[in-house]
Coordinates of N, CA, C and O in Angstrom, one line a residue:
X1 N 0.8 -1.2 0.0 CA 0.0 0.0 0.0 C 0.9 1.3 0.0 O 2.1 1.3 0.2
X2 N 0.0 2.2 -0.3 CA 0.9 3.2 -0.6 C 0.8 4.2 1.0 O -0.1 4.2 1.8
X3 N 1.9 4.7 1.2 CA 2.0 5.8 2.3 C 1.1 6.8 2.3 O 1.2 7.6 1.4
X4 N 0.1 7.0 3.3 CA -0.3 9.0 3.7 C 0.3 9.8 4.1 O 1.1 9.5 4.9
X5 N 0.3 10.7 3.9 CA 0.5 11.5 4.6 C 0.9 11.9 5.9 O 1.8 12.7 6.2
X6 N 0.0 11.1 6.7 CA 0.7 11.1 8.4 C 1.8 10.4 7.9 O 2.8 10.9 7.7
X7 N 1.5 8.9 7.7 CA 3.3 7.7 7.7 C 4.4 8.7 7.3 O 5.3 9.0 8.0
X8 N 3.9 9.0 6.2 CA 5.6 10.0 5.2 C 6.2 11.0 6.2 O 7.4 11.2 6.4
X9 N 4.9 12.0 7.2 CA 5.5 12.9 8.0 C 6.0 12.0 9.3 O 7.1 12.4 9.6
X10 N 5.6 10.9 10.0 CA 6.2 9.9 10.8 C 7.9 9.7 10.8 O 8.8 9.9 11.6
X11 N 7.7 9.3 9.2 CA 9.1 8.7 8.8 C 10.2 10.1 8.7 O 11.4 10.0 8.6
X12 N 9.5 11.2 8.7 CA 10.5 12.1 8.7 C 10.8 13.1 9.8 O 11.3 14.3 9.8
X13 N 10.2 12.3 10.6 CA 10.5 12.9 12.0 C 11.4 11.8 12.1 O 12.4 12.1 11.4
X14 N 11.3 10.5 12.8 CA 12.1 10.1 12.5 C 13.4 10.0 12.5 O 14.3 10.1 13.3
X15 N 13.3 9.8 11.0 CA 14.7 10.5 9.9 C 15.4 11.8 10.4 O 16.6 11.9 10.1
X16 N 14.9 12.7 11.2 CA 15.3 14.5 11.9 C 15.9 13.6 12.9 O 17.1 13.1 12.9
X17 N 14.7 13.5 14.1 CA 15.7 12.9 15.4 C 16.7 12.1 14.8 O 17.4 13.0 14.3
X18 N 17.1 10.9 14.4 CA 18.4 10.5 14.0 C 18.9 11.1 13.4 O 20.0 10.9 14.0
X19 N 19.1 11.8 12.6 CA 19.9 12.9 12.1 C 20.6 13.7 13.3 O 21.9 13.8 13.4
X20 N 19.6 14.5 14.4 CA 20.0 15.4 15.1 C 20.4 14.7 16.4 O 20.2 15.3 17.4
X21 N 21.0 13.2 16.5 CA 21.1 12.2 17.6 C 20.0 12.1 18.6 O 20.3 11.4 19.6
X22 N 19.2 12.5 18.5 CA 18.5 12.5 19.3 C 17.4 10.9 20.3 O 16.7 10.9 21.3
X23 N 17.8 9.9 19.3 CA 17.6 8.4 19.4 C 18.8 8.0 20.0 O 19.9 8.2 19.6
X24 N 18.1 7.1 21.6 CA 18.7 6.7 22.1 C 18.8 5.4 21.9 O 17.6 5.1 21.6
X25 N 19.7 4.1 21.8 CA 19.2 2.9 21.9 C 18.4 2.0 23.2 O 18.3 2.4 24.4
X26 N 17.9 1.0 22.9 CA 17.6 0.7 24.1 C 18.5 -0.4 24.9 O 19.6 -0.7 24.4
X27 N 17.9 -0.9 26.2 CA 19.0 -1.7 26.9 C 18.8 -2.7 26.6 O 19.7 -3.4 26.4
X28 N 17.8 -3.2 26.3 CA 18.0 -4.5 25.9 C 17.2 -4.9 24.4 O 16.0 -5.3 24.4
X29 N 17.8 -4.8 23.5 CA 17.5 -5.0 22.1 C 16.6 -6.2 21.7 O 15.6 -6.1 21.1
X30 N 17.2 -7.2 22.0 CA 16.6 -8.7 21.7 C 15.4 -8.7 22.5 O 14.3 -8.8 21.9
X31 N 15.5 -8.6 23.5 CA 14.0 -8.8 24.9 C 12.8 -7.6 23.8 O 11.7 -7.9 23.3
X32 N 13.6 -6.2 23.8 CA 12.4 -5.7 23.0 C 11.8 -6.1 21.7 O 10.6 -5.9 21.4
X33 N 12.9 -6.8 20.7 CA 12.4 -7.4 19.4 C 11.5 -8.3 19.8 O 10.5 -8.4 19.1
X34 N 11.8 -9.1 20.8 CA 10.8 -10.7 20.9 C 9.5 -9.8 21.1 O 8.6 -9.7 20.4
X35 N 9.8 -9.1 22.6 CA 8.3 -8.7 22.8 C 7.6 -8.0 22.0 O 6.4 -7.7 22.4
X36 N 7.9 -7.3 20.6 CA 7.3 -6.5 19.6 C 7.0 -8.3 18.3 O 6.0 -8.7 17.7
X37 N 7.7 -8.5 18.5 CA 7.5 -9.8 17.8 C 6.3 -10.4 17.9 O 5.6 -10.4 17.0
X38 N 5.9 -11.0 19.1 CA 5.3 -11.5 20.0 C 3.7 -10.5 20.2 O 2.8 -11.3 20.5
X39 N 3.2 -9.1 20.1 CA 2.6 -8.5 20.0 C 2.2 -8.7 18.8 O 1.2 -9.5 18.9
X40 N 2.5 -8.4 17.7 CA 2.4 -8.4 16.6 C 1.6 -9.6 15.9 O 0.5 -9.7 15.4
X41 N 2.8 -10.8 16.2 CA 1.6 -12.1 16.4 C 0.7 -12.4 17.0 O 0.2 -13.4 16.7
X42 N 0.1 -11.7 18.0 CA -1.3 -11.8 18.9 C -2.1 -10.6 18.1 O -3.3 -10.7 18.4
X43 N -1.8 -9.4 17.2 CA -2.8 -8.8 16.9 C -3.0 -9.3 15.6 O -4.1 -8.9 15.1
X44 N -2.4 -10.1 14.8 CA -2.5 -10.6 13.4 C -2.9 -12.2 13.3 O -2.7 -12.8 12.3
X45 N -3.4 -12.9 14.7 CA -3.5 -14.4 14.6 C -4.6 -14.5 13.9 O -5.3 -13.5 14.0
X46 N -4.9 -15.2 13.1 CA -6.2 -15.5 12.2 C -7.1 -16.5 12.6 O -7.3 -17.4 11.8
X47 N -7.5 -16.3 13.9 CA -8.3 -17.6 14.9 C -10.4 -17.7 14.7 O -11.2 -18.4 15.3
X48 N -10.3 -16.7 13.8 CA -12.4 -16.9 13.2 C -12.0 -16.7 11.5 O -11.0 -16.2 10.9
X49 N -13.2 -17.3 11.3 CA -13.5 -17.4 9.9 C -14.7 -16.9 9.4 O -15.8 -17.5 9.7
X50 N -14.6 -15.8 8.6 CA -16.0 -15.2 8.2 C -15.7 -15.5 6.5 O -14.7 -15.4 5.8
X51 N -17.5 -15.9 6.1 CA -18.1 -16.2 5.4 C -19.1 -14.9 4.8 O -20.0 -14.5 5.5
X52 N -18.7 -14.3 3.5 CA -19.6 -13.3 3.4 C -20.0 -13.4 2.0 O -19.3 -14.1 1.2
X53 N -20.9 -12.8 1.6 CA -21.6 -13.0 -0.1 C -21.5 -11.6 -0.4 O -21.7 -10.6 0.4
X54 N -21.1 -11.5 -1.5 CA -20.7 -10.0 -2.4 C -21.1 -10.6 -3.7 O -21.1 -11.7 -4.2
X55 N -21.5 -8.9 -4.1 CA -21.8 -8.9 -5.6 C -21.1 -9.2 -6.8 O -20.4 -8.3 -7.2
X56 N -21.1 -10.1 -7.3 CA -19.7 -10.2 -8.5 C -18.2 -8.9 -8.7 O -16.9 -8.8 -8.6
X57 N -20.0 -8.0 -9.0 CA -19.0 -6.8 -9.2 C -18.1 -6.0 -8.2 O -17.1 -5.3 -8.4
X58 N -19.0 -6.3 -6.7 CA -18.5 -5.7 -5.7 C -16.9 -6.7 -5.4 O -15.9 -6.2 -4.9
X59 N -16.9 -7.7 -5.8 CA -15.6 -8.9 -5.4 C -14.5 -8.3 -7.1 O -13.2 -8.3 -6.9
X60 N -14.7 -8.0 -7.7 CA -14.2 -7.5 -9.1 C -13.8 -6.7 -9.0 O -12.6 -6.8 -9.4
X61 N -14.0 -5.4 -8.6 CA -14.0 -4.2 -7.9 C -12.5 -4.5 -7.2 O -11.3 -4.3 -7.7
X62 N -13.0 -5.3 -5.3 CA -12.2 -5.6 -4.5 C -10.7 -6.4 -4.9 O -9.7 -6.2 -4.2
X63 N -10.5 -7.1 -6.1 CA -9.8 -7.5 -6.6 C -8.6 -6.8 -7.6 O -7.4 -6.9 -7.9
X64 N -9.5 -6.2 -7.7 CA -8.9 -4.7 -8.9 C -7.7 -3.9 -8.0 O -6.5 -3.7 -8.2
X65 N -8.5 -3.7 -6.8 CA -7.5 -2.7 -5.9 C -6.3 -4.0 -5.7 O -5.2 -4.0 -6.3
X66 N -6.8 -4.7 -4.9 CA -5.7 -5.3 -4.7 C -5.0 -5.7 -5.2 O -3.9 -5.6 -4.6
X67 N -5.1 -6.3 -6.4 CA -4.0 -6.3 -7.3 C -3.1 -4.8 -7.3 O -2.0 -4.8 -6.8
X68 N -3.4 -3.8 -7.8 CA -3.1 -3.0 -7.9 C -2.8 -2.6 -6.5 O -3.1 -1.4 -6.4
X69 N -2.4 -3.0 -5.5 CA -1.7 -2.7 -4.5 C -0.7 -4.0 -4.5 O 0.0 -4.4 -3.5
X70 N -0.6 -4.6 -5.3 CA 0.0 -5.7 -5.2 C 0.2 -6.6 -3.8 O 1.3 -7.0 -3.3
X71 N -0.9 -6.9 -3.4 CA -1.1 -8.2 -2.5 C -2.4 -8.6 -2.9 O -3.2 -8.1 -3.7
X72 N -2.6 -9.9 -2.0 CA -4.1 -10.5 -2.2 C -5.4 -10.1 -1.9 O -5.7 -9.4 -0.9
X73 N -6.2 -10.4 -2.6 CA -7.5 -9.6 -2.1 C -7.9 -9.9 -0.5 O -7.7 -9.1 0.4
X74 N -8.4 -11.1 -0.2 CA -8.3 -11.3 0.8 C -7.4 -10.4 2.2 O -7.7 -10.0 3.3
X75 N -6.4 -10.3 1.6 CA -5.2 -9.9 2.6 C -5.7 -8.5 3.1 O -5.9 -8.1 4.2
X76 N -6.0 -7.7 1.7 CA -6.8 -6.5 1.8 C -8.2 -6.2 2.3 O -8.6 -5.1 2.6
X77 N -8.8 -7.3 2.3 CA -10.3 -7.0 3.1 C -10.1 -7.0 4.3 O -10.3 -6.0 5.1
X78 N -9.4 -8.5 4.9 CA -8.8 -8.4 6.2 C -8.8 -7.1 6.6 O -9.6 -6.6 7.5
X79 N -7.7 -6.4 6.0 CA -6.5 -5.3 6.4 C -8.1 -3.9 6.5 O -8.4 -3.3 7.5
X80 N -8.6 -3.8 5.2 CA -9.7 -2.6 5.6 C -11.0 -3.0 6.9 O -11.6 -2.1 7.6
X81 N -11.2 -4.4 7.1 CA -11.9 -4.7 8.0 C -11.3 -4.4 9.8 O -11.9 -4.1 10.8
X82 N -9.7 -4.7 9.5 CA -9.2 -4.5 10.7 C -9.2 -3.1 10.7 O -10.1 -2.8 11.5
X83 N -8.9 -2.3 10.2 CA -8.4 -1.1 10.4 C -9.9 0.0 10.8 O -9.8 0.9 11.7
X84 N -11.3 -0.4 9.7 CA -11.9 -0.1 10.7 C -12.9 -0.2 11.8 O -13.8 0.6 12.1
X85 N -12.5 -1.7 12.3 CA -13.1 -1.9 13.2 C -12.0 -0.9 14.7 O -12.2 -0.3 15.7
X86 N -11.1 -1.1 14.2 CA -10.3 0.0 14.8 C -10.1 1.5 15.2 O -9.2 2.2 15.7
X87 N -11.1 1.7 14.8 CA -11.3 3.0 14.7 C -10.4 3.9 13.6 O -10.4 5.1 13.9
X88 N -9.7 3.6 12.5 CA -8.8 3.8 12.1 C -9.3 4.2 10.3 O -8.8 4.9 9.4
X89 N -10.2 3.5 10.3 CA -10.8 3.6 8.7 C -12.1 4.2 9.2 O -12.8 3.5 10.0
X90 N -12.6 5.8 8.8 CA -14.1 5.6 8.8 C -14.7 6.4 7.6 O -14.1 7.1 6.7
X91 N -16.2 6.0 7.8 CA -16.6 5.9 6.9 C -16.8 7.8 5.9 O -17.1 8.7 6.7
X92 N -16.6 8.3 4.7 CA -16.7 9.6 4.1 C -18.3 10.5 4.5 O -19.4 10.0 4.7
X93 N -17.8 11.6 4.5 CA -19.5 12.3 4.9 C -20.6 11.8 3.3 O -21.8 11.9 3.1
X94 N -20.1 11.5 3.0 CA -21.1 10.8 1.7 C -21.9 9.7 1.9 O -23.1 9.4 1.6
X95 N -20.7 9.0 2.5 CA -21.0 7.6 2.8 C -22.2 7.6 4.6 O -23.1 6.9 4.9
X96 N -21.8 8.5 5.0 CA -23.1 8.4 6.7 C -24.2 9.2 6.2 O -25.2 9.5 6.9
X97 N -24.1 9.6 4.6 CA -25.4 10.9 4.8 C -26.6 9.6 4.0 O -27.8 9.7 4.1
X98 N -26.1 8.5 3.4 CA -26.6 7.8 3.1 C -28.0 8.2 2.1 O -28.8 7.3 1.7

């Protein structure tokens, strides 16, 4: 997927603090990789299975993007499903005026 605007400004903060040293390392490297490791696998386990019916065109559509983000469709419904059950995706004033 492609970057927004927050990520790109993220990455260049960032990029500033290391530049201006301001990144400290931490004390223990490994302990924090596992435990980010280890998070990471408990928020991405794939432990339910949903079953849903879409319109040809609506799955045609959904396939289009994803290709064109180059991963799987699937991968990407997941990914817009997670994101906004998370509060993280919502829906356009177009889309609530219904």
């Amino acid at each position: 997927m492609k970057p927004n605007d927050q990520e790109l400004q993220e990455e260049q903060d960032i990029l500033d603090a290391f530049e201006a040293g301001a990144l400290k390392p931490v004390d223990n490297p490994e302990a924090m990789k596992l435990a980010h490791q280890q998070a990471a696998g408990n928020t991405f386990k794939k432990d339910a299975r949903l079953n849903i019916r879409l319109s040809s065109r609506t799955l045609r559509a959904l396939q289009k993007m994803a290709l064109a983000e180059g991963i799987p469709y699937q991968t990407m419904i997941a990914s817009v499903l997670h994101k906004y059950a998370e509060g993280r995706l919502v829906p356009s004033d177009n889309e609530t005026r219904g």
